[in-house]
C-alpha positions as a LaTeX table, in Angstrom:
\begin{tabular}{lrrr}
\hline
Residue & $x$ (\AA) & $y$ (\AA) & $z$ (\AA) \\
\hline
Unk1 & 5.01 & $-16.93$ & 18.06 \\
Unk2 & 2.99 & $-13.88$ & 17.07 \\
Unk3 & 2.99 & $-12.40$ & 13.84 \\
Unk4 & 5.16 & $-9.28$ & 13.07 \\
Unk5 & 5.14 & $-6.18$ & 10.19 \\
Unk6 & 6.70 & $-3.15$ & 9.71 \\
Unk7 & 4.31 & $-0.59$ & 7.55 \\
Unk8 & 5.85 & 2.55 & 6.20 \\
Unk9 & 3.66 & 5.35 & 4.62 \\
Unk10 & 5.69 & 7.78 & 2.07 \\
Unk11 & 4.24 & 10.95 & 1.39 \\
Unk12 & 5.49 & 11.45 & $-2.49$ \\
Unk13 & 5.12 & 15.07 & $-2.33$ \\
Unk14 & 8.27 & 15.15 & $-0.62$ \\
Unk15 & 9.99 & 13.07 & $-3.18$ \\
Unk16 & 11.57 & 14.98 & $-6.18$ \\
Unk17 & 11.22 & 13.46 & $-9.65$ \\
Unk18 & 15.29 & 13.55 & $-9.99$ \\
Unk19 & 15.80 & 11.61 & $-7.04$ \\
Unk20 & 12.87 & 9.04 & $-8.06$ \\
Unk21 & 14.41 & 8.72 & $-11.13$ \\
Unk22 & 17.67 & 7.50 & $-9.68$ \\
Unk23 & 16.24 & 4.04 & $-8.62$ \\
Unk24 & 14.60 & 3.17 & $-11.93$ \\
Unk25 & 17.37 & 0.75 & $-12.37$ \\
Unk26 & 16.06 & $-1.22$ & $-9.55$ \\
Unk27 & 13.41 & $-2.80$ & $-11.42$ \\
Unk28 & 13.17 & $-5.73$ & $-12.98$ \\
Unk29 & 12.78 & $-6.44$ & $-17.03$ \\
Unk30 & 8.95 & $-7.22$ & $-16.49$ \\
Unk31 & 8.34 & $-4.48$ & $-14.25$ \\
Unk32 & 10.12 & $-1.92$ & $-16.03$ \\
Unk33 & 7.67 & $-3.22$ & $-19.47$ \\
Unk34 & 5.09 & $-2.65$ & $-16.71$ \\
Unk35 & 6.48 & 0.95 & $-15.55$ \\
Unk36 & 6.57 & 1.95 & $-19.46$ \\
Unk37 & 2.98 & 1.12 & $-20.08$ \\
Unk38 & 1.74 & 3.52 & $-18.29$ \\
Unk39 & 0.34 & 6.21 & $-19.79$ \\
Unk40 & $-0.04$ & 8.29 & $-17.36$ \\
Unk41 & 3.27 & 9.82 & $-15.59$ \\
Unk42 & 1.22 & 10.03 & $-12.23$ \\
Unk43 & 1.12 & 6.21 & $-12.28$ \\
Unk44 & 4.71 & 5.50 & $-13.44$ \\
Unk45 & 5.29 & 7.77 & $-10.46$ \\
Unk46 & 3.18 & 5.86 & $-7.71$ \\
Unk47 & 4.23 & 2.35 & $-9.63$ \\
Unk48 & 8.00 & 3.44 & $-9.12$ \\
Unk49 & 7.72 & 4.82 & $-5.42$ \\
Unk50 & 5.80 & 1.61 & $-4.34$ \\
Unk51 & 8.62 & $-0.62$ & $-5.74$ \\
Unk52 & 11.61 & 1.03 & $-4.46$ \\
Unk53 & 9.56 & 1.27 & $-1.08$ \\
Unk54 & 8.91 & $-2.64$ & $-1.27$ \\
Unk55 & 12.83 & $-3.13$ & $-1.42$ \\
Unk56 & 13.78 & $-1.13$ & 1.06 \\
Unk57 & 11.68 & $-2.49$ & 3.56 \\
Unk58 & 12.72 & $-5.99$ & 2.43 \\
Unk59 & 16.13 & $-5.30$ & 2.22 \\
Unk60 & 15.88 & $-4.22$ & 6.19 \\
Unk61 & 14.16 & $-7.45$ & 6.52 \\
Unk62 & 16.19 & $-9.54$ & 4.96 \\
Unk63 & 19.64 & $-7.53$ & 5.62 \\
Unk64 & 20.43 & $-7.35$ & 2.00 \\
Unk65 & 20.84 & $-4.22$ & $-0.20$ \\
Unk66 & 17.27 & $-3.50$ & $-1.33$ \\
Unk67 & 18.27 & $-2.83$ & $-5.35$ \\
Unk68 & 19.37 & $-6.64$ & $-5.58$ \\
Unk69 & 15.80 & $-7.79$ & $-4.99$ \\
Unk70 & 13.81 & $-9.65$ & $-7.66$ \\
Unk71 & 10.00 & $-8.73$ & $-7.71$ \\
Unk72 & 7.92 & $-10.83$ & $-9.52$ \\
Unk73 & 4.43 & $-9.76$ & $-11.06$ \\
Unk74 & 2.05 & $-12.06$ & $-11.52$ \\
Unk75 & $-1.26$ & $-11.56$ & $-14.14$ \\
Unk76 & $-4.22$ & $-11.32$ & $-11.61$ \\
Unk77 & $-2.53$ & $-11.74$ & $-7.95$ \\
Unk78 & $-0.13$ & $-9.58$ & $-6.32$ \\
Unk79 & 3.50 & $-9.23$ & $-6.29$ \\
Unk80 & 5.98 & $-12.15$ & $-5.12$ \\
Unk81 & 9.46 & $-11.57$ & $-3.91$ \\
Unk82 & 11.81 & $-14.50$ & $-5.58$ \\
Unk83 & 14.52 & $-16.38$ & $-4.74$ \\
Unk84 & 15.49 & $-19.27$ & $-2.74$ \\
Unk85 & 13.78 & $-19.63$ & 0.93 \\
Unk86 & 11.57 & $-16.43$ & 0.49 \\
Unk87 & 8.59 & $-18.36$ & 0.19 \\
Unk88 & 7.11 & $-16.92$ & 3.37 \\
Unk89 & 8.03 & $-13.25$ & 3.10 \\
Unk90 & 4.96 & $-11.54$ & 2.10 \\
Unk91 & 4.59 & $-7.76$ & 1.30 \\
Unk92 & 1.80 & $-5.41$ & 0.17 \\
Unk93 & 1.78 & $-2.27$ & $-1.74$ \\
Unk94 & $-0.83$ & 0.13 & $-1.89$ \\
Unk95 & $-0.99$ & 4.09 & $-3.23$ \\
Unk96 & $-3.75$ & 6.93 & $-3.57$ \\
Unk97 & $-2.75$ & 10.45 & $-4.79$ \\
Unk98 & 0.81 & 11.00 & $-3.47$ \\
Unk99 & 0.91 & 8.51 & $-0.86$ \\
Unk100 & 2.02 & 5.35 & $-1.12$ \\
Unk101 & 2.75 & 2.56 & 1.67 \\
Unk102 & 4.12 & $-0.49$ & 1.66 \\
Unk103 & 3.90 & $-3.34$ & 4.43 \\
Unk104 & 6.05 & $-6.20$ & 5.05 \\
Unk105 & 6.39 & $-9.48$ & 7.06 \\
Unk106 & 8.22 & $-12.62$ & 7.39 \\
Unk107 & 5.34 & $-14.26$ & 9.10 \\
Unk108 & 2.17 & $-13.51$ & 7.80 \\
Unk109 & 0.55 & $-12.91$ & 4.37 \\
Unk110 & $-0.82$ & $-9.16$ & 3.93 \\
Unk111 & $-3.14$ & $-7.31$ & 2.50 \\
Unk112 & $-2.58$ & $-3.22$ & 2.65 \\
Unk113 & $-5.01$ & $-0.51$ & 1.28 \\
Unk114 & $-4.96$ & 3.22 & 1.68 \\
Unk115 & $-7.34$ & 5.73 & 0.39 \\
Unk116 & $-7.44$ & 9.14 & 0.13 \\
Unk117 & $-9.92$ & 10.83 & 1.36 \\
Unk118 & $-12.07$ & 12.79 & $-1.59$ \\
Unk119 & $-15.47$ & 14.83 & $-0.39$ \\
Unk120 & $-15.57$ & 15.41 & $-4.26$ \\
Unk121 & $-16.55$ & 11.80 & $-4.76$ \\
Unk122 & $-20.17$ & 10.52 & $-5.15$ \\
Unk123 & $-19.71$ & 8.06 & $-1.78$ \\
Unk124 & $-23.69$ & 7.12 & $-1.99$ \\
Unk125 & $-23.42$ & 5.97 & $-5.69$ \\
Unk126 & $-19.80$ & 4.19 & $-4.98$ \\
Unk127 & $-21.12$ & 2.35 & $-1.98$ \\
Unk128 & $-24.17$ & 1.07 & $-3.83$ \\
Unk129 & $-22.07$ & $-0.10$ & $-6.33$ \\
Unk130 & $-19.91$ & $-1.61$ & $-3.82$ \\
Unk131 & $-21.29$ & $-2.70$ & $-0.63$ \\
Unk132 & $-23.93$ & $-4.98$ & 0.34 \\
Unk133 & $-27.40$ & $-3.07$ & 1.42 \\
Unk134 & $-27.00$ & $-3.80$ & 5.26 \\
Unk135 & $-23.66$ & $-1.88$ & 4.61 \\
Unk136 & $-25.47$ & 1.02 & 2.52 \\
Unk137 & $-27.86$ & 1.38 & 5.08 \\
Unk138 & $-25.35$ & 1.56 & 8.15 \\
Unk139 & $-23.57$ & 4.24 & 6.09 \\
Unk140 & $-26.62$ & 6.09 & 5.60 \\
Unk141 & $-27.30$ & 6.30 & 9.31 \\
Unk142 & $-23.76$ & 7.49 & 10.21 \\
Unk143 & $-23.21$ & 11.60 & 11.48 \\
Unk144 & $-22.58$ & 13.60 & 8.43 \\
Unk145 & $-19.04$ & 14.78 & 10.18 \\
Unk146 & $-17.71$ & 10.89 & 9.93 \\
Unk147 & $-19.51$ & 9.59 & 6.81 \\
Unk148 & $-17.05$ & 10.52 & 4.47 \\
Unk149 & $-14.27$ & 8.76 & 6.80 \\
Unk150 & $-16.94$ & 5.53 & 7.53 \\
Unk151 & $-16.96$ & 5.34 & 3.42 \\
Unk152 & $-13.50$ & 4.92 & 2.93 \\
Unk153 & $-12.93$ & 2.66 & 6.13 \\
Unk154 & $-15.15$ & 0.36 & 4.61 \\
Unk155 & $-13.94$ & 0.89 & 0.79 \\
Unk156 & $-9.92$ & 0.20 & 2.34 \\
Unk157 & $-11.25$ & $-3.13$ & 4.31 \\
Unk158 & $-13.02$ & $-4.63$ & 1.55 \\
Unk159 & $-9.94$ & $-3.72$ & $-0.91$ \\
Unk160 & $-7.40$ & $-5.05$ & 1.79 \\
Unk161 & $-9.12$ & $-8.43$ & 2.28 \\
Unk162 & $-9.36$ & $-8.74$ & $-1.35$ \\
Unk163 & $-5.57$ & $-8.20$ & $-1.81$ \\
Unk164 & $-4.47$ & $-10.78$ & 0.76 \\
Unk165 & $-6.77$ & $-13.19$ & $-0.66$ \\
Unk166 & $-7.70$ & $-15.46$ & 2.33 \\
Unk167 & $-9.55$ & $-14.90$ & 5.84 \\
Unk168 & $-8.12$ & $-12.18$ & 7.38 \\
Unk169 & $-6.76$ & $-13.21$ & 11.28 \\
Unk170 & $-6.52$ & $-9.78$ & 11.93 \\
Unk171 & $-7.77$ & $-6.77$ & 10.62 \\
Unk172 & $-6.17$ & $-3.05$ & 11.71 \\
Unk173 & $-7.36$ & 0.61 & 11.27 \\
Unk174 & $-4.53$ & 2.70 & 11.15 \\
Unk175 & $-5.04$ & 6.81 & 12.18 \\
Unk176 & $-3.91$ & 9.52 & 9.44 \\
Unk177 & $-5.92$ & 12.60 & 9.14 \\
Unk178 & $-5.75$ & 12.80 & 4.76 \\
Unk179 & $-6.06$ & 8.80 & 4.73 \\
Unk180 & $-7.95$ & 5.52 & 5.35 \\
Unk181 & $-5.50$ & 3.11 & 5.84 \\
Unk182 & $-6.43$ & $-0.65$ & 6.62 \\
Unk183 & $-3.86$ & $-3.65$ & 7.08 \\
Unk184 & $-5.24$ & $-7.49$ & 7.04 \\
Unk185 & $-3.10$ & $-10.34$ & 8.50 \\
Unk186 & $-3.57$ & $-14.00$ & 7.65 \\
Unk187 & $-2.36$ & $-14.66$ & 11.13 \\
Unk188 & $-2.85$ & $-12.83$ & 14.49 \\
Unk189 & $-1.27$ & $-9.63$ & 14.30 \\
Unk190 & $-1.16$ & $-7.27$ & 17.78 \\
Unk191 & $-0.82$ & $-3.21$ & 16.97 \\
Unk192 & 2.35 & $-3.84$ & 19.58 \\
Unk193 & 3.56 & $-6.07$ & 16.55 \\
Unk194 & 3.13 & $-3.85$ & 13.79 \\
Unk195 & 6.14 & $-1.13$ & 13.32 \\
Unk196 & 3.98 & 1.69 & 11.54 \\
Unk197 & 5.99 & 4.78 & 10.82 \\
Unk198 & 5.62 & 7.43 & 8.03 \\
Unk199 & 9.28 & 8.29 & 6.04 \\
Unk200 & 10.19 & 10.97 & 4.35 \\
Unk201 & 12.29 & 11.32 & 0.97 \\
Unk202 & 15.71 & 9.91 & 2.56 \\
Unk203 & 14.01 & 6.38 & 1.13 \\
Unk204 & 14.73 & 7.20 & $-2.30$ \\
Unk205 & 18.10 & 9.27 & $-1.83$ \\
Unk206 & 20.61 & 6.81 & $-2.51$ \\
Unk207 & 21.17 & 5.39 & $-5.99$ \\
Unk208 & 23.40 & 2.69 & $-5.20$ \\
Unk209 & 20.80 & 0.90 & $-2.68$ \\
Unk210 & 22.97 & 0.88 & 0.39 \\
\hline
\end{tabular}
């Protein structure tokens, strides 16, 4: 059976702070402690949005209320869903600026990365630090009008592979005007078996988690 996955993208600019705060009680003790350690409200917001979104998607996958699901953080590793019979459930969260995304699958380990395209950054210096000489040369040779996006696609692909932690059988690039979006899957995953949607603030509107 081929792998199947769901990926949702949310623009946090459409989510009110008060609306999001209603889901703070969804976090476990470890998650809440981590949330409180973030010094910047922006990072707290990104973290909470990501964990709520993950629970929404995992709840749909499992047919369970999302606010009952337990997520465990691991030092230097991706978080995992805990509970009996859930070792095969994979999810990956990424955020950049106001955007938050999560991918889930019951069939394959996943690694997701999104990056907001930012023309103010010195992408040449970043490329020299992060990429091989061959990739840097390729990037320099790219047309001016595509070089920024090309850089971010390379960056996201590298980050997604790191998050996956194993060799990727499939790497999927998804089109978006403001972001680079790369999803890596340990098992073969076709685009037709990936459900990709952009959701609104409705994901954060029900404090009961139903």
